[in-house]
DNA sequence: TTGTAGGCGTTATCAA
DNA sequence: TTGATAACGCCTACAA
């Protein structure tokens, strides 16, 4: 615990405070406060005078003082595994969009895709007395990082830790991928997965749809990285019979798989059709453009923010599961 | 100004405060404070007793109270045009890396790539009394958003607004691109630019290197988007003589240009060599892998954070310019 | 409509 | 080594 954050930094220069504005405007601090908070109950006259001095002094109420007395910080904690991962960036965008209008700001901390980092990030965020928060893709199996007021929402975690969750129906996603590959006449199918719950769920849906069609499939496992996609695809392609359809658990890994296919001179989709997952920005940049199972990342972020705000407001908030969507592109269709 | 942020939300449940810990441990609040701040000047005995009660009550010093009296918020404001842009994600990573060890956190606000949004973001961040901040790719031509304490640093802004800056030597980047295209024997060169200072500087370097070699070049302009890259490249390719070398001001736009080349059946690099800019994650995912001028985004973010911390600490801080670097890949070399 | 006064949780100064 | 006590900047009954 004790986390001694002795910061040797000197205090930052302060602006002028409520008292100075009050003094110069010839009113009490209470009145100044009212001008900045309460719309009513202050005469147009006084308000004008106060506002005049306020702007002259460049006064703005300090959120420190305000939040101290109100017991709120107007901050939403956000813990994300890795800021540069495109999908998380989109989620962040959704969260921001919701928060923007509500006068809340984002306190960001990244967990570096690591349980310990996650805890560190949580403590960091909690120290600032955030009112609530969102944690993306948590790896923690234990209790959530919510000491006081547990207004936290999780998106796509490894374990069902928090009561309030935003999820994607991964199984349905796997199902969609299978149907698409079947639609374009593929029968020798393959799943390229990764460790973790999400991949398992995607595979379950994929397997379900195939067994319903009386088919089986082969599998290999990577780690969501491009390189692992290339390797796993290579292994898959070496075996007989050569697959004609490939479902990959992530777009980045799918990019690696495409490269392996190119190297062997296999045409996509003519020889092998490919379906990715996430529909990250890169999906439409690949060659050929990648058919992918879309995660509505922006909407999921927005939903999580909304839920957290409801929790903070003491309103009921229920977990929500989003449905994935097939985005058909060249890798399963005509070029 | 007046920004009435009347939040109708109820106060968040508070944990137990310093007083309760003090009371139960049978000491004064001052002593509890000392236990959590200065290492010395409190007997092992008392400290143990205090710590015991503190953990029992799950007490942690509120940063609200602490910062109020210290006049610091331990927050660094960060204004970024668009969180989902990969390059900015990398910069953010660099900033986080530096801040992590210094007990500072990031207050994030996005400007939506728009001057008005930038102002809004600035106000939002400033309200929380951040100690300093970093603003990425500012579009503002006027004064910086720094009312009290101007501990702000800008990265790659459109205008030289803030005194403390982190920049990339774009001109050198353009120069590098030209040399690379010349190296692989190209003579009919083309620049695919975009509006703004950065593109102009890149072009200047490009033009300089070419004129030194006694060459001229043609040009087209996009807007950094993939689609604009396709269009501009199409226009360029329709004209005679067909170019055999292409320098594109951004990787995303280069992706679009590659697509235009594919569509016309032109081979890269055999028929046309291509050099992009930024070396964003996507550069190595494209087909063929894209040679690009690397912006050391992570290092630039880290430098900006470092500078802001120095400014906050009252230390001298000087602007810094980073040198770009050529990352050679398939689009200008053997596959 | 306005002012007075108390308190939010913490740290820092000074005296013991 | 410890304890009173006075800020820090603001909000909000309550009273006028």
CSV table of N, CA, C and O in Angstrom, one decimal, chain B residues 66-136:
chain,number,residue,atom,x,y,z
B,66,UNK,N,-4.9,16.3,-0.8
B,66,UNK,CA,-3.5,16.5,-0.9
B,66,UNK,C,-3.1,17.5,-1.9
B,66,UNK,O,-2.3,18.5,-1.7
B,67,UNK,N,-3.7,17.4,-3.1
B,67,UNK,CA,-3.3,18.3,-4.2
B,67,UNK,C,-3.8,19.7,-3.9
B,67,UNK,O,-3.2,20.7,-4.3
B,68,UNK,N,-4.9,19.8,-3.2
B,68,UNK,CA,-5.5,21.1,-2.9
B,68,UNK,C,-4.4,21.9,-2.1
B,68,UNK,O,-4.1,23.1,-2.4
B,69,UNK,N,-3.9,21.3,-1.1
B,69,UNK,CA,-3.0,22.0,-0.2
B,69,UNK,C,-1.6,22.2,-0.8
B,69,UNK,O,-0.9,23.2,-0.6
B,70,UNK,N,-1.3,21.2,-1.7
B,70,UNK,CA,0.0,21.3,-2.3
B,70,UNK,C,0.0,22.2,-3.5
B,70,UNK,O,1.1,22.6,-4.1
B,71,UNK,N,-1.1,22.5,-4.0
B,71,UNK,CA,-1.2,23.3,-5.2
B,71,UNK,C,-0.8,22.6,-6.5
B,71,UNK,O,-0.4,23.2,-7.5
B,72,UNK,N,-0.9,21.3,-6.5
B,72,UNK,CA,-0.5,20.5,-7.7
B,72,UNK,C,-1.5,19.4,-7.8
B,72,UNK,O,-2.1,18.9,-6.9
B,73,UNK,N,-1.7,18.9,-9.1
B,73,UNK,CA,-2.7,17.9,-9.3
B,73,UNK,C,-2.1,16.6,-9.7
B,73,UNK,O,-2.8,15.6,-9.8
B,74,UNK,N,-0.8,16.6,-10.0
B,74,UNK,CA,-0.2,15.3,-10.4
B,74,UNK,C,-0.8,14.8,-11.7
B,74,UNK,O,-0.9,13.6,-12.0
B,75,UNK,N,-1.3,15.7,-12.5
B,75,UNK,CA,-2.0,15.4,-13.8
B,75,UNK,C,-1.3,16.1,-14.9
B,75,UNK,O,-0.9,17.3,-14.8
B,76,UNK,N,-1.1,15.3,-16.0
B,76,UNK,CA,-0.6,16.0,-17.2
B,76,UNK,C,-1.7,16.0,-18.3
B,76,UNK,O,-2.2,14.9,-18.6
B,77,UNK,N,-2.0,17.1,-18.7
B,77,UNK,CA,-3.0,17.1,-19.8
B,77,UNK,C,-2.5,16.7,-21.1
B,77,UNK,O,-1.3,16.9,-21.4
B,78,UNK,N,-3.3,16.0,-21.9
B,78,UNK,CA,-2.8,15.5,-23.2
B,78,UNK,C,-3.9,15.8,-24.2
B,78,UNK,O,-5.0,15.2,-24.1
B,79,UNK,N,-3.6,16.6,-25.2
B,79,UNK,CA,-4.6,16.9,-26.2
B,79,UNK,C,-4.1,16.3,-27.5
B,79,UNK,O,-3.0,16.6,-28.0
B,80,UNK,N,-4.9,15.4,-28.1
B,80,UNK,CA,-4.5,14.7,-29.2
B,80,UNK,C,-5.7,14.8,-30.3
B,80,UNK,O,-6.8,14.8,-29.9
B,81,UNK,N,-5.3,14.9,-31.6
B,81,UNK,CA,-6.3,15.1,-32.6
B,81,UNK,C,-7.3,14.0,-32.7
B,81,UNK,O,-8.5,14.2,-32.8
B,82,UNK,N,-6.8,12.8,-32.5
B,82,UNK,CA,-7.6,11.6,-32.8
B,82,UNK,C,-6.9,10.4,-32.2
B,82,UNK,O,-5.9,10.0,-32.6
B,83,UNK,N,-7.6,9.8,-31.2
B,83,UNK,CA,-7.0,8.8,-30.4
B,83,UNK,C,-6.7,7.5,-31.3
B,83,UNK,O,-5.8,6.7,-31.0
B,84,UNK,N,-7.5,7.3,-32.3
B,84,UNK,CA,-7.3,6.1,-33.1
B,84,UNK,C,-6.3,6.1,-34.1
B,84,UNK,O,-6.0,5.1,-34.7
B,85,UNK,N,-5.7,7.3,-34.3
B,85,UNK,CA,-4.6,7.3,-35.3
B,85,UNK,C,-3.3,6.7,-34.7
B,85,UNK,O,-2.8,7.1,-33.7
B,86,UNK,N,-2.8,5.6,-35.4
B,86,UNK,CA,-1.8,4.8,-34.8
B,86,UNK,C,-0.6,5.6,-34.3
B,86,UNK,O,0.0,5.3,-33.3
B,87,UNK,N,-0.1,6.6,-35.1
B,87,UNK,CA,1.0,7.3,-34.7
B,87,UNK,C,0.9,8.0,-33.4
B,87,UNK,O,1.8,8.0,-32.5
B,88,UNK,N,-0.3,8.6,-33.2
B,88,UNK,CA,-0.6,9.2,-31.9
B,88,UNK,C,-0.6,8.2,-30.8
B,88,UNK,O,-0.2,8.5,-29.6
B,89,UNK,N,-1.1,7.0,-31.1
B,89,UNK,CA,-1.1,6.0,-30.0
B,89,UNK,C,0.3,5.7,-29.6
B,89,UNK,O,0.6,5.6,-28.4
B,90,UNK,N,1.2,5.7,-30.5
B,90,UNK,CA,2.6,5.4,-30.2
B,90,UNK,C,3.2,6.5,-29.3
B,90,UNK,O,3.9,6.3,-28.3
B,91,UNK,N,2.9,7.8,-29.7
B,91,UNK,CA,3.4,8.9,-28.9
B,91,UNK,C,2.9,8.8,-27.5
B,91,UNK,O,3.6,9.0,-26.5
B,92,UNK,N,1.6,8.5,-27.4
B,92,UNK,CA,0.9,8.4,-26.1
B,92,UNK,C,1.7,7.3,-25.3
B,92,UNK,O,1.9,7.5,-24.1
B,93,UNK,N,2.1,6.3,-25.9
B,93,UNK,CA,2.9,5.2,-25.2
B,93,UNK,C,4.2,5.8,-24.7
B,93,UNK,O,4.5,5.5,-23.5
B,94,UNK,N,4.8,6.6,-25.4
B,94,UNK,CA,6.1,7.2,-25.0
B,94,UNK,C,5.8,8.2,-23.8
B,94,UNK,O,6.6,8.2,-22.8
B,95,UNK,N,4.8,8.9,-23.8
B,95,UNK,CA,4.4,9.8,-22.7
B,95,UNK,C,4.2,9.0,-21.5
B,95,UNK,O,4.7,9.3,-20.4
B,96,UNK,N,3.4,8.0,-21.6
B,96,UNK,CA,3.0,7.1,-20.5
B,96,UNK,C,4.3,6.5,-19.8
B,96,UNK,O,4.4,6.5,-18.6
B,97,UNK,N,5.2,6.1,-20.7
B,97,UNK,CA,6.4,5.4,-20.2
B,97,UNK,C,7.2,6.4,-19.3
B,97,UNK,O,7.6,6.0,-18.2
B,98,UNK,N,7.2,7.6,-19.7
B,98,UNK,CA,8.0,8.6,-18.8
B,98,UNK,C,7.2,8.9,-17.6
B,98,UNK,O,7.8,9.0,-16.5
B,99,UNK,N,5.9,9.1,-17.7
B,99,UNK,CA,5.1,9.6,-16.6
B,99,UNK,C,5.0,8.5,-15.5
B,99,UNK,O,4.9,8.8,-14.3
B,100,UNK,N,4.9,7.2,-16.0
B,100,UNK,CA,4.7,6.1,-15.1
B,100,UNK,C,5.5,6.2,-13.8
B,100,UNK,O,5.0,6.1,-12.7
B,101,UNK,N,6.8,6.3,-14.0
B,101,UNK,CA,7.7,6.3,-12.8
B,101,UNK,C,7.6,7.6,-12.0
B,101,UNK,O,8.1,7.6,-10.9
B,102,UNK,N,7.1,8.6,-12.5
B,102,UNK,CA,7.1,9.9,-11.8
B,102,UNK,C,5.8,10.2,-11.1
B,102,UNK,O,5.6,11.4,-10.7
B,103,UNK,N,4.9,9.2,-10.9
B,103,UNK,CA,3.7,9.5,-10.2
B,103,UNK,C,2.7,10.4,-10.8
B,103,UNK,O,1.9,11.0,-10.1
B,104,UNK,N,2.9,10.6,-12.1
B,104,UNK,CA,1.9,11.5,-12.8
B,104,UNK,C,1.0,10.7,-13.6
B,104,UNK,O,1.3,9.6,-14.1
B,105,UNK,N,-0.2,11.2,-13.8
B,105,UNK,CA,-1.1,10.5,-14.7
B,105,UNK,C,-1.6,11.4,-15.9
B,105,UNK,O,-1.4,12.6,-15.9
B,106,UNK,N,-2.2,10.7,-16.8
B,106,UNK,CA,-2.6,11.4,-18.0
B,106,UNK,C,-4.1,11.8,-18.0
B,106,UNK,O,-4.9,10.9,-17.9
B,107,UNK,N,-4.4,13.0,-18.2
B,107,UNK,CA,-5.7,13.4,-18.4
B,107,UNK,C,-5.9,13.6,-19.9
B,107,UNK,O,-5.3,14.5,-20.5
B,108,UNK,N,-6.7,12.8,-20.5
B,108,UNK,CA,-6.8,12.8,-22.0
B,108,UNK,C,-8.0,13.5,-22.6
B,108,UNK,O,-9.1,13.4,-22.1
B,109,UNK,N,-7.8,14.3,-23.6
B,109,UNK,CA,-8.9,14.9,-24.3
B,109,UNK,C,-8.5,15.0,-25.8
B,109,UNK,O,-7.4,15.3,-26.2
B,110,UNK,N,-9.5,14.6,-26.6
B,110,UNK,CA,-9.2,14.7,-28.0
B,110,UNK,C,-9.8,15.9,-28.7
B,110,UNK,O,-10.9,16.3,-28.3
B,111,UNK,N,-9.1,16.4,-29.7
B,111,UNK,CA,-9.6,17.7,-30.3
B,111,UNK,C,-10.4,17.4,-31.6
B,111,UNK,O,-10.8,18.3,-32.2
B,112,UNK,N,-10.5,16.1,-31.9
B,112,UNK,CA,-11.2,15.8,-33.2
B,112,UNK,C,-10.6,16.5,-34.4
B,112,UNK,O,-11.3,16.8,-35.3
B,113,UNK,N,-9.3,16.8,-34.3
B,113,UNK,CA,-8.7,17.3,-35.5
B,113,UNK,C,-9.3,18.6,-35.9
B,113,UNK,O,-9.4,18.9,-37.1
B,114,UNK,N,-9.6,19.4,-35.0
B,114,UNK,CA,-10.4,20.6,-35.3
B,114,UNK,C,-10.1,21.7,-34.3
B,114,UNK,O,-10.0,21.5,-33.1
B,115,UNK,N,-9.8,22.9,-34.7
B,115,UNK,CA,-9.4,24.0,-33.9
B,115,UNK,C,-10.4,24.3,-32.7
B,115,UNK,O,-10.0,24.5,-31.6
B,116,UNK,N,-11.7,24.3,-33.0
B,116,UNK,CA,-12.6,24.5,-32.0
B,116,UNK,C,-12.6,23.4,-30.9
B,116,UNK,O,-12.6,23.6,-29.7
B,117,UNK,N,-12.6,22.2,-31.4
B,117,UNK,CA,-12.5,21.0,-30.5
B,117,UNK,C,-11.2,21.1,-29.7
B,117,UNK,O,-11.2,20.7,-28.5
B,118,UNK,N,-10.2,21.7,-30.2
B,118,UNK,CA,-8.9,21.8,-29.5
B,118,UNK,C,-9.1,22.8,-28.3
B,118,UNK,O,-8.6,22.5,-27.2
B,119,UNK,N,-9.8,23.8,-28.6
B,119,UNK,CA,-10.1,24.8,-27.5
B,119,UNK,C,-10.9,24.1,-26.4
B,119,UNK,O,-10.7,24.3,-25.2
B,120,UNK,N,-12.0,23.4,-26.8
B,120,UNK,CA,-12.8,22.8,-25.9
B,120,UNK,C,-12.0,21.8,-25.0
B,120,UNK,O,-12.1,21.8,-23.8
B,121,UNK,N,-11.2,21.0,-25.7
B,121,UNK,CA,-10.4,20.0,-25.0
B,121,UNK,C,-9.4,20.7,-24.0
B,121,UNK,O,-9.3,20.3,-22.9
B,122,UNK,N,-8.9,21.9,-24.5
B,122,UNK,CA,-8.0,22.6,-23.6
B,122,UNK,C,-8.7,23.1,-22.3
B,122,UNK,O,-8.2,22.9,-21.2
B,123,UNK,N,-9.9,23.6,-22.5
B,123,UNK,CA,-10.6,24.1,-21.3
B,123,UNK,C,-10.9,23.0,-20.4
B,123,UNK,O,-10.8,23.1,-19.2
B,124,UNK,N,-11.3,21.8,-21.0
B,124,UNK,CA,-11.7,20.7,-20.2
B,124,UNK,C,-10.5,20.2,-19.3
B,124,UNK,O,-10.6,20.0,-18.1
B,125,UNK,N,-9.4,20.2,-20.0
B,125,UNK,CA,-8.1,19.7,-19.3
B,125,UNK,C,-7.7,20.8,-18.2
B,125,UNK,O,-7.3,20.4,-17.1
B,126,UNK,N,-7.8,22.0,-18.6
B,126,UNK,CA,-7.3,23.1,-17.7
B,126,UNK,C,-8.2,23.2,-16.4
B,126,UNK,O,-7.7,23.5,-15.4
B,127,UNK,N,-9.5,22.9,-16.6
B,127,UNK,CA,-10.4,22.9,-15.5
B,127,UNK,C,-9.9,22.0,-14.3
B,127,UNK,O,-10.1,22.3,-13.2
B,128,UNK,N,-9.2,20.9,-14.7
B,128,UNK,CA,-8.7,20.0,-13.7
B,128,UNK,C,-7.4,20.4,-13.2
B,128,UNK,O,-6.7,19.6,-12.5
B,129,UNK,N,-7.0,21.6,-13.5
B,129,UNK,CA,-5.8,22.1,-12.9
B,129,UNK,C,-4.5,21.2,-13.1
B,129,UNK,O,-3.8,21.0,-12.2
B,130,UNK,N,-4.4,20.8,-14.4
B,130,UNK,CA,-3.3,19.9,-14.7
B,130,UNK,C,-2.0,20.7,-14.4
B,130,UNK,O,-2.0,22.0,-14.6
B,131,UNK,N,-0.9,20.0,-14.1
B,131,UNK,CA,0.3,20.7,-13.8
B,131,UNK,C,1.0,21.2,-15.1
B,131,UNK,O,1.8,22.1,-15.1
B,132,UNK,N,0.8,20.4,-16.1
B,132,UNK,CA,1.4,20.7,-17.4
B,132,UNK,C,0.7,19.9,-18.5
B,132,UNK,O,-0.3,19.4,-18.2
B,133,UNK,N,1.3,19.9,-19.6
B,133,UNK,CA,0.6,19.2,-20.7
B,133,UNK,C,1.3,19.1,-22.0
B,133,UNK,O,2.4,19.7,-22.2
B,134,UNK,N,0.8,18.2,-22.8
B,134,UNK,CA,1.4,18.0,-24.1
B,134,UNK,C,0.2,18.1,-25.2
B,134,UNK,O,-0.8,17.6,-25.0
B,135,UNK,N,0.5,18.8,-26.2
B,135,UNK,CA,-0.5,18.9,-27.2
B,135,UNK,C,0.1,18.5,-28.6
B,135,UNK,O,1.1,19.0,-29.0
B,136,UNK,N,-0.6,17.5,-29.2
B,136,UNK,CA,-0.1,16.9,-30.4
B,136,UNK,C,-0.7,17.5,-31.6
B,136,UNK,O,-1.9,17.6,-31.7
